[in-house]
Amino acid sequence: MMNYAIETHHLKKVYKDKIVVNDVNIHVKKGEIYGFVGPNGAGKSTLMKMLLNLVQANSGEIVIFGNKVIESDFEILKRIGSIIENPYFYEKLTARENLDLHCEYMGYHNKNHIKEVLECVGLLKDADKKISQYSLGMKQKLGIIQAIMEDPSLLLLDEPFNALDAESVDILRSILLQYKEQGKLIILT
């Protein structure tokens, strides 16, 4: 029997009599980059929210790293980095302060890593600007940094290339390929 990082079995989600996710069965191994493709409204973001235990399925089951995802268990989130729909930050804080706060509530205490990841995506020179002064592309890059800060085993990235310039897309692509080579799973829309 194959060990998958993520499995879904007959996953279904209905909102107000509209089926948004219908009988989804996926089996994804570690060390893959897996994409959900479809038009707006196809259920890609909803499926990612279901994987994060933010939205409950009407039927079916999700298994991540061999553990069935249940409504009352959020332990698996410690191994997942994500951006779903849009990255959100405290606008009155700086990028560095936002990342520092994120590390605090995630229990991640390698403060030197903040400087490294900011430098990696070209935001170190803007690290002490308030988020309210950031462009949409800068916020997107900061969101990606936040998703990878704790070196998660699984990355869920909903349209991660949104608002990024060509250079930033190349940087992100390089980061994602490094993660794949390390045996981590990346799911993108």
JSON list of C-alpha atoms in Angstrom, two decimals:
[
{"chain": "A", "resi": 1, "resn": "MET", "atom": "CA", "xyz": [0.00, 0.00, 0.00]},
{"chain": "A", "resi": 2, "resn": "MET", "atom": "CA", "xyz": [1.31, 3.44, -1.00]},
{"chain": "A", "resi": 3, "resn": "ASN", "atom": "CA", "xyz": [1.83, 6.03, 1.75]},
{"chain": "A", "resi": 4, "resn": "TYR", "atom": "CA", "xyz": [0.50, 9.36, 0.61]},
{"chain": "A", "resi": 5, "resn": "ALA", "atom": "CA", "xyz": [1.07, 12.75, 2.21]},
{"chain": "A", "resi": 6, "resn": "ILE", "atom": "CA", "xyz": [-2.52, 13.73, 1.36]},
{"chain": "A", "resi": 7, "resn": "GLU", "atom": "CA", "xyz": [-5.53, 11.60, 0.53]},
{"chain": "A", "resi": 8, "resn": "THR", "atom": "CA", "xyz": [-9.11, 12.64, 0.08]},
{"chain": "A", "resi": 9, "resn": "HIS", "atom": "CA", "xyz": [-11.96, 10.15, -0.24]},
{"chain": "A", "resi": 10, "resn": "HIS", "atom": "CA", "xyz": [-15.29, 11.20, -1.79]},
{"chain": "A", "resi": 11, "resn": "LEU", "atom": "CA", "xyz": [-14.95, 14.75, -0.49]},
{"chain": "A", "resi": 12, "resn": "LYS", "atom": "CA", "xyz": [-18.05, 16.89, -0.93]},
{"chain": "A", "resi": 13, "resn": "LYS", "atom": "CA", "xyz": [-18.95, 20.44, 0.10]},
{"chain": "A", "resi": 14, "resn": "VAL", "atom": "CA", "xyz": [-22.30, 22.12, -0.46]},
{"chain": "A", "resi": 15, "resn": "TYR", "atom": "CA", "xyz": [-23.11, 25.81, 0.14]},
{"chain": "A", "resi": 16, "resn": "LYS", "atom": "CA", "xyz": [-26.80, 26.78, 0.02]},
{"chain": "A", "resi": 17, "resn": "ASP", "atom": "CA", "xyz": [-27.81, 23.87, -2.23]},
{"chain": "A", "resi": 18, "resn": "LYS", "atom": "CA", "xyz": [-24.84, 24.48, -4.58]},
{"chain": "A", "resi": 19, "resn": "ILE", "atom": "CA", "xyz": [-22.27, 21.69, -4.80]},
{"chain": "A", "resi": 20, "resn": "VAL", "atom": "CA", "xyz": [-18.86, 23.38, -4.70]},
{"chain": "A", "resi": 21, "resn": "VAL", "atom": "CA", "xyz": [-16.63, 20.30, -4.24]},
{"chain": "A", "resi": 22, "resn": "ASN", "atom": "CA", "xyz": [-18.04, 17.05, -5.57]},
{"chain": "A", "resi": 23, "resn": "ASP", "atom": "CA", "xyz": [-16.62, 13.56, -4.96]},
{"chain": "A", "resi": 24, "resn": "VAL", "atom": "CA", "xyz": [-12.96, 14.62, -4.92]},
{"chain": "A", "resi": 25, "resn": "ASN", "atom": "CA", "xyz": [-10.49, 11.77, -4.57]},
{"chain": "A", "resi": 26, "resn": "ILE", "atom": "CA", "xyz": [-6.81, 12.73, -4.60]},
{"chain": "A", "resi": 27, "resn": "HIS", "atom": "CA", "xyz": [-3.69, 10.84, -3.61]},
{"chain": "A", "resi": 28, "resn": "VAL", "atom": "CA", "xyz": [-0.49, 12.89, -3.48]},
{"chain": "A", "resi": 29, "resn": "LYS", "atom": "CA", "xyz": [2.99, 11.75, -2.44]},
{"chain": "A", "resi": 30, "resn": "LYS", "atom": "CA", "xyz": [5.66, 13.76, -0.62]},
{"chain": "A", "resi": 31, "resn": "GLY", "atom": "CA", "xyz": [8.18, 15.55, -2.81]},
{"chain": "A", "resi": 32, "resn": "GLU", "atom": "CA", "xyz": [5.60, 16.61, -5.39]},
{"chain": "A", "resi": 33, "resn": "ILE", "atom": "CA", "xyz": [4.31, 19.88, -6.71]},
{"chain": "A", "resi": 34, "resn": "TYR", "atom": "CA", "xyz": [0.61, 19.32, -7.28]},
{"chain": "A", "resi": 35, "resn": "GLY", "atom": "CA", "xyz": [-1.73, 21.80, -8.89]},
{"chain": "A", "resi": 36, "resn": "PHE", "atom": "CA", "xyz": [-5.46, 22.40, -8.73]},
{"chain": "A", "resi": 37, "resn": "VAL", "atom": "CA", "xyz": [-6.54, 23.96, -12.01]},
{"chain": "A", "resi": 38, "resn": "GLY", "atom": "CA", "xyz": [-9.94, 25.34, -12.90]},
{"chain": "A", "resi": 39, "resn": "PRO", "atom": "CA", "xyz": [-11.95, 28.48, -13.47]},
{"chain": "A", "resi": 40, "resn": "ASN", "atom": "CA", "xyz": [-12.97, 30.88, -10.71]},
{"chain": "A", "resi": 41, "resn": "GLY", "atom": "CA", "xyz": [-15.66, 29.28, -8.58]},
{"chain": "A", "resi": 42, "resn": "ALA", "atom": "CA", "xyz": [-14.54, 25.71, -9.34]},
{"chain": "A", "resi": 43, "resn": "GLY", "atom": "CA", "xyz": [-13.89, 24.95, -5.65]},
{"chain": "A", "resi": 44, "resn": "LYS", "atom": "CA", "xyz": [-10.07, 25.13, -5.54]},
{"chain": "A", "resi": 45, "resn": "SER", "atom": "CA", "xyz": [-9.86, 27.52, -2.58]},
{"chain": "A", "resi": 46, "resn": "THR", "atom": "CA", "xyz": [-12.66, 25.68, -0.78]},
{"chain": "A", "resi": 47, "resn": "LEU", "atom": "CA", "xyz": [-10.75, 22.41, -1.17]},
{"chain": "A", "resi": 48, "resn": "MET", "atom": "CA", "xyz": [-7.63, 24.03, 0.28]},
{"chain": "A", "resi": 49, "resn": "LYS", "atom": "CA", "xyz": [-9.65, 25.41, 3.20]},
{"chain": "A", "resi": 50, "resn": "MET", "atom": "CA", "xyz": [-10.97, 21.90, 3.79]},
{"chain": "A", "resi": 51, "resn": "LEU", "atom": "CA", "xyz": [-7.39, 20.55, 3.87]},
{"chain": "A", "resi": 52, "resn": "LEU", "atom": "CA", "xyz": [-6.60, 23.20, 6.50]},
{"chain": "A", "resi": 53, "resn": "ASN", "atom": "CA", "xyz": [-9.65, 22.24, 8.57]},
{"chain": "A", "resi": 54, "resn": "LEU", "atom": "CA", "xyz": [-11.08, 25.75, 8.13]},
{"chain": "A", "resi": 55, "resn": "VAL", "atom": "CA", "xyz": [-14.15, 24.49, 6.28]},
{"chain": "A", "resi": 56, "resn": "GLN", "atom": "CA", "xyz": [-15.88, 21.21, 7.09]},
{"chain": "A", "resi": 57, "resn": "ALA", "atom": "CA", "xyz": [-16.84, 18.77, 4.36]},
{"chain": "A", "resi": 58, "resn": "ASN", "atom": "CA", "xyz": [-20.46, 17.67, 4.10]},
{"chain": "A", "resi": 59, "resn": "SER", "atom": "CA", "xyz": [-19.18, 14.15, 3.40]},
{"chain": "A", "resi": 60, "resn": "GLY", "atom": "CA", "xyz": [-15.98, 12.27, 2.71]},
{"chain": "A", "resi": 61, "resn": "GLU", "atom": "CA", "xyz": [-12.67, 12.27, 4.54]},
{"chain": "A", "resi": 62, "resn": "ILE", "atom": "CA", "xyz": [-9.24, 13.85, 4.43]},
{"chain": "A", "resi": 63, "resn": "VAL", "atom": "CA", "xyz": [-6.04, 12.12, 5.54]},
{"chain": "A", "resi": 64, "resn": "ILE", "atom": "CA", "xyz": [-2.84, 14.16, 5.89]},
{"chain": "A", "resi": 65, "resn": "PHE", "atom": "CA", "xyz": [0.45, 12.46, 6.78]},
{"chain": "A", "resi": 66, "resn": "GLY", "atom": "CA", "xyz": [-1.48, 9.33, 7.78]},
{"chain": "A", "resi": 67, "resn": "ASN", "atom": "CA", "xyz": [-3.84, 11.14, 10.17]},
{"chain": "A", "resi": 68, "resn": "LYS", "atom": "CA", "xyz": [-7.52, 11.61, 9.49]},
{"chain": "A", "resi": 69, "resn": "VAL", "atom": "CA", "xyz": [-8.44, 15.31, 9.67]},
{"chain": "A", "resi": 70, "resn": "ILE", "atom": "CA", "xyz": [-11.25, 15.80, 12.17]},
{"chain": "A", "resi": 71, "resn": "GLU", "atom": "CA", "xyz": [-13.09, 18.97, 13.13]},
{"chain": "A", "resi": 72, "resn": "SER", "atom": "CA", "xyz": [-11.65, 19.21, 16.65]},
{"chain": "A", "resi": 73, "resn": "ASP", "atom": "CA", "xyz": [-7.99, 18.47, 15.83]},
{"chain": "A", "resi": 74, "resn": "PHE", "atom": "CA", "xyz": [-5.67, 21.20, 14.64]},
{"chain": "A", "resi": 75, "resn": "GLU", "atom": "CA", "xyz": [-2.33, 19.56, 15.53]},
{"chain": "A", "resi": 76, "resn": "ILE", "atom": "CA", "xyz": [-1.55, 18.90, 11.85]},
{"chain": "A", "resi": 77, "resn": "LEU", "atom": "CA", "xyz": [-1.46, 22.65, 11.18]},
{"chain": "A", "resi": 78, "resn": "LYS", "atom": "CA", "xyz": [2.00, 22.81, 12.78]},
{"chain": "A", "resi": 79, "resn": "ARG", "atom": "CA", "xyz": [3.33, 21.00, 9.70]},
{"chain": "A", "resi": 80, "resn": "ILE", "atom": "CA", "xyz": [1.53, 23.16, 7.10]},
{"chain": "A", "resi": 81, "resn": "GLY", "atom": "CA", "xyz": [2.36, 26.57, 5.66]},
{"chain": "A", "resi": 82, "resn": "SER", "atom": "CA", "xyz": [-0.35, 28.31, 3.66]},
{"chain": "A", "resi": 83, "resn": "ILE", "atom": "CA", "xyz": [-1.74, 31.31, 1.87]},
{"chain": "A", "resi": 84, "resn": "ILE", "atom": "CA", "xyz": [-5.41, 30.97, 1.01]},
{"chain": "A", "resi": 85, "resn": "GLU", "atom": "CA", "xyz": [-6.91, 33.70, -1.19]},
{"chain": "A", "resi": 86, "resn": "ASN", "atom": "CA", "xyz": [-4.91, 36.67, 0.24]},
{"chain": "A", "resi": 87, "resn": "PRO", "atom": "CA", "xyz": [-2.13, 37.12, 2.78]},
{"chain": "A", "resi": 88, "resn": "TYR", "atom": "CA", "xyz": [-3.28, 39.11, 5.82]},
{"chain": "A", "resi": 89, "resn": "PHE", "atom": "CA", "xyz": [-1.09, 41.24, 8.06]},
{"chain": "A", "resi": 90, "resn": "TYR", "atom": "CA", "xyz": [-1.30, 43.90, 10.73]},
{"chain": "A", "resi": 91, "resn": "GLU", "atom": "CA", "xyz": [-1.11, 47.04, 8.57]},
{"chain": "A", "resi": 92, "resn": "LYS", "atom": "CA", "xyz": [0.30, 49.27, 11.33]},
{"chain": "A", "resi": 93, "resn": "LEU", "atom": "CA", "xyz": [3.22, 46.93, 12.01]},
{"chain": "A", "resi": 94, "resn": "THR", "atom": "CA", "xyz": [6.34, 46.53, 9.89]},
{"chain": "A", "resi": 95, "resn": "ALA", "atom": "CA", "xyz": [7.10, 43.41, 7.86]},
{"chain": "A", "resi": 96, "resn": "ARG", "atom": "CA", "xyz": [9.73, 42.38, 10.40]},
{"chain": "A", "resi": 97, "resn": "GLU", "atom": "CA", "xyz": [7.28, 42.91, 13.30]},
{"chain": "A", "resi": 98, "resn": "ASN", "atom": "CA", "xyz": [4.58, 40.89, 11.52]},
{"chain": "A", "resi": 99, "resn": "LEU", "atom": "CA", "xyz": [6.98, 37.99, 10.93]},
{"chain": "A", "resi": 100, "resn": "ASP", "atom": "CA", "xyz": [8.27, 38.21, 14.51]},
{"chain": "A", "resi": 101, "resn": "LEU", "atom": "CA", "xyz": [4.70, 38.05, 15.82]},
{"chain": "A", "resi": 102, "resn": "HIS", "atom": "CA", "xyz": [3.91, 35.13, 13.50]},
{"chain": "A", "resi": 103, "resn": "CYS", "atom": "CA", "xyz": [6.94, 33.23, 14.81]},
{"chain": "A", "resi": 104, "resn": "GLU", "atom": "CA", "xyz": [5.85, 33.90, 18.41]},
{"chain": "A", "resi": 105, "resn": "TYR", "atom": "CA", "xyz": [2.38, 32.44, 18.01]},
{"chain": "A", "resi": 106, "resn": "MET", "atom": "CA", "xyz": [3.70, 29.50, 15.98]},
{"chain": "A", "resi": 107, "resn": "GLY", "atom": "CA", "xyz": [6.31, 28.73, 18.67]},
{"chain": "A", "resi": 108, "resn": "TYR", "atom": "CA", "xyz": [9.17, 29.20, 16.21]},
{"chain": "A", "resi": 109, "resn": "HIS", "atom": "CA", "xyz": [12.09, 31.00, 17.83]},
{"chain": "A", "resi": 110, "resn": "ASN", "atom": "CA", "xyz": [14.83, 31.28, 15.19]},
{"chain": "A", "resi": 111, "resn": "LYS", "atom": "CA", "xyz": [14.77, 35.08, 14.82]},
{"chain": "A", "resi": 112, "resn": "ASN", "atom": "CA", "xyz": [17.84, 35.02, 12.52]},
{"chain": "A", "resi": 113, "resn": "HIS", "atom": "CA", "xyz": [15.71, 33.15, 10.01]},
{"chain": "A", "resi": 114, "resn": "ILE", "atom": "CA", "xyz": [13.49, 36.23, 9.55]},
{"chain": "A", "resi": 115, "resn": "LYS", "atom": "CA", "xyz": [16.38, 38.20, 8.09]},
{"chain": "A", "resi": 116, "resn": "GLU", "atom": "CA", "xyz": [17.34, 35.28, 5.83]},
{"chain": "A", "resi": 117, "resn": "VAL", "atom": "CA", "xyz": [13.89, 34.82, 4.33]},
{"chain": "A", "resi": 118, "resn": "LEU", "atom": "CA", "xyz": [13.34, 38.56, 3.88]},
{"chain": "A", "resi": 119, "resn": "GLU", "atom": "CA", "xyz": [16.63, 38.71, 1.99]},
{"chain": "A", "resi": 120, "resn": "CYS", "atom": "CA", "xyz": [15.71, 35.62, -0.04]},
{"chain": "A", "resi": 121, "resn": "VAL", "atom": "CA", "xyz": [12.71, 37.37, -1.63]},
{"chain": "A", "resi": 122, "resn": "GLY", "atom": "CA", "xyz": [14.26, 40.84, -1.84]},
{"chain": "A", "resi": 123, "resn": "LEU", "atom": "CA", "xyz": [12.32, 42.46, 1.01]},
{"chain": "A", "resi": 124, "resn": "LEU", "atom": "CA", "xyz": [15.15, 43.02, 3.50]},
{"chain": "A", "resi": 125, "resn": "LYS", "atom": "CA", "xyz": [15.55, 46.68, 2.52]},
{"chain": "A", "resi": 126, "resn": "ASP", "atom": "CA", "xyz": [11.81, 47.21, 3.17]},
{"chain": "A", "resi": 127, "resn": "ALA", "atom": "CA", "xyz": [11.61, 45.09, 6.34]},
{"chain": "A", "resi": 128, "resn": "ASP", "atom": "CA", "xyz": [11.06, 48.09, 8.61]},
{"chain": "A", "resi": 129, "resn": "LYS", "atom": "CA", "xyz": [8.33, 49.72, 6.51]},
{"chain": "A", "resi": 130, "resn": "LYS", "atom": "CA", "xyz": [4.76, 49.45, 7.74]},
{"chain": "A", "resi": 131, "resn": "ILE", "atom": "CA", "xyz": [2.63, 46.99, 5.80]},
{"chain": "A", "resi": 132, "resn": "SER", "atom": "CA", "xyz": [0.28, 49.86, 4.90]},
{"chain": "A", "resi": 133, "resn": "GLN", "atom": "CA", "xyz": [3.14, 51.15, 2.70]},
{"chain": "A", "resi": 134, "resn": "TYR", "atom": "CA", "xyz": [3.57, 47.81, 0.88]},
{"chain": "A", "resi": 135, "resn": "SER", "atom": "CA", "xyz": [2.34, 47.20, -2.64]},
{"chain": "A", "resi": 136, "resn": "LEU", "atom": "CA", "xyz": [0.14, 44.17, -3.37]},
{"chain": "A", "resi": 137, "resn": "GLY", "atom": "CA", "xyz": [3.15, 42.30, -4.81]},
{"chain": "A", "resi": 138, "resn": "MET", "atom": "CA", "xyz": [5.24, 43.03, -1.71]},
{"chain": "A", "resi": 139, "resn": "LYS", "atom": "CA", "xyz": [2.44, 41.74, 0.52]},
{"chain": "A", "resi": 140, "resn": "GLN", "atom": "CA", "xyz": [2.22, 38.59, -1.62]},
{"chain": "A", "resi": 141, "resn": "LYS", "atom": "CA", "xyz": [5.97, 37.97, -1.20]},
{"chain": "A", "resi": 142, "resn": "LEU", "atom": "CA", "xyz": [5.68, 38.57, 2.54]},
{"chain": "A", "resi": 143, "resn": "GLY", "atom": "CA", "xyz": [2.79, 36.10, 2.67]},
{"chain": "A", "resi": 144, "resn": "ILE", "atom": "CA", "xyz": [4.93, 33.47, 0.98]},
{"chain": "A", "resi": 145, "resn": "ILE", "atom": "CA", "xyz": [7.71, 34.11, 3.50]},
{"chain": "A", "resi": 146, "resn": "GLN", "atom": "CA", "xyz": [5.22, 33.71, 6.32]},
{"chain": "A", "resi": 147, "resn": "ALA", "atom": "CA", "xyz": [4.04, 30.40, 4.82]},
{"chain": "A", "resi": 148, "resn": "ILE", "atom": "CA", "xyz": [7.59, 28.97, 4.67]},
{"chain": "A", "resi": 149, "resn": "MET", "atom": "CA", "xyz": [8.99, 30.45, 7.93]},
{"chain": "A", "resi": 150, "resn": "GLU", "atom": "CA", "xyz": [8.75, 27.27, 10.00]},
{"chain": "A", "resi": 151, "resn": "ASP", "atom": "CA", "xyz": [9.98, 25.00, 7.19]},
{"chain": "A", "resi": 152, "resn": "PRO", "atom": "CA", "xyz": [6.65, 23.13, 6.86]},
{"chain": "A", "resi": 153, "resn": "SER", "atom": "CA", "xyz": [6.27, 19.64, 5.38]},
{"chain": "A", "resi": 154, "resn": "LEU", "atom": "CA", "xyz": [3.29, 20.81, 3.31]},
{"chain": "A", "resi": 155, "resn": "LEU", "atom": "CA", "xyz": [2.74, 24.13, 1.54]},
{"chain": "A", "resi": 156, "resn": "LEU", "atom": "CA", "xyz": [-0.76, 25.11, 0.39]},
{"chain": "A", "resi": 157, "resn": "LEU", "atom": "CA", "xyz": [-0.52, 28.16, -1.85]},
{"chain": "A", "resi": 158, "resn": "ASP", "atom": "CA", "xyz": [-3.64, 29.62, -3.41]},
{"chain": "A", "resi": 159, "resn": "GLU", "atom": "CA", "xyz": [-2.59, 31.57, -6.53]},
{"chain": "A", "resi": 160, "resn": "PRO", "atom": "CA", "xyz": [0.88, 32.39, -5.16]},
{"chain": "A", "resi": 161, "resn": "PHE", "atom": "CA", "xyz": [2.00, 34.17, -8.33]},
{"chain": "A", "resi": 162, "resn": "ASN", "atom": "CA", "xyz": [-0.79, 36.81, -8.07]},
{"chain": "A", "resi": 163, "resn": "ALA", "atom": "CA", "xyz": [0.55, 40.37, -8.29]},
{"chain": "A", "resi": 164, "resn": "LEU", "atom": "CA", "xyz": [4.19, 39.25, -8.59]},
{"chain": "A", "resi": 165, "resn": "ASP", "atom": "CA", "xyz": [6.56, 40.66, -11.19]},
{"chain": "A", "resi": 166, "resn": "ALA", "atom": "CA", "xyz": [8.62, 38.33, -13.41]},
{"chain": "A", "resi": 167, "resn": "GLU", "atom": "CA", "xyz": [11.69, 38.47, -11.15]},
{"chain": "A", "resi": 168, "resn": "SER", "atom": "CA", "xyz": [9.60, 37.57, -8.08]},
{"chain": "A", "resi": 169, "resn": "VAL", "atom": "CA", "xyz": [7.96, 34.69, -9.95]},
{"chain": "A", "resi": 170, "resn": "ASP", "atom": "CA", "xyz": [11.43, 33.32, -10.74]},
{"chain": "A", "resi": 171, "resn": "ILE", "atom": "CA", "xyz": [12.46, 33.63, -7.08]},
{"chain": "A", "resi": 172, "resn": "LEU", "atom": "CA", "xyz": [9.29, 31.86, -5.92]},
{"chain": "A", "resi": 173, "resn": "ARG", "atom": "CA", "xyz": [9.71, 29.12, -8.51]},
{"chain": "A", "resi": 174, "resn": "SER", "atom": "CA", "xyz": [13.27, 28.53, -7.24]},
{"chain": "A", "resi": 175, "resn": "ILE", "atom": "CA", "xyz": [12.07, 28.37, -3.61]},
{"chain": "A", "resi": 176, "resn": "LEU", "atom": "CA", "xyz": [9.33, 25.88, -4.53]},
{"chain": "A", "resi": 177, "resn": "LEU", "atom": "CA", "xyz": [11.76, 23.65, -6.43]},
{"chain": "A", "resi": 178, "resn": "GLN", "atom": "CA", "xyz": [14.10, 23.64, -3.40]},
{"chain": "A", "resi": 179, "resn": "TYR", "atom": "CA", "xyz": [11.18, 22.53, -1.21]},
{"chain": "A", "resi": 180, "resn": "LYS", "atom": "CA", "xyz": [10.29, 19.76, -3.65]},
{"chain": "A", "resi": 181, "resn": "GLU", "atom": "CA", "xyz": [13.91, 18.54, -3.68]},
{"chain": "A", "resi": 182, "resn": "GLN", "atom": "CA", "xyz": [13.77, 18.37, 0.14]},
{"chain": "A", "resi": 183, "resn": "GLY", "atom": "CA", "xyz": [10.88, 15.91, -0.15]},
{"chain": "A", "resi": 184, "resn": "LYS", "atom": "CA", "xyz": [8.16, 18.37, 0.83]},
{"chain": "A", "resi": 185, "resn": "LEU", "atom": "CA", "xyz": [4.73, 18.55, -0.74]},
{"chain": "A", "resi": 186, "resn": "ILE", "atom": "CA", "xyz": [3.48, 21.71, -2.43]},
{"chain": "A", "resi": 187, "resn": "ILE", "atom": "CA", "xyz": [-0.07, 22.20, -3.59]},
{"chain": "A", "resi": 188, "resn": "LEU", "atom": "CA", "xyz": [-0.92, 25.27, -5.64]},
{"chain": "A", "resi": 189, "resn": "THR", "atom": "CA", "xyz": [-3.88, 26.67, -7.51]}
]
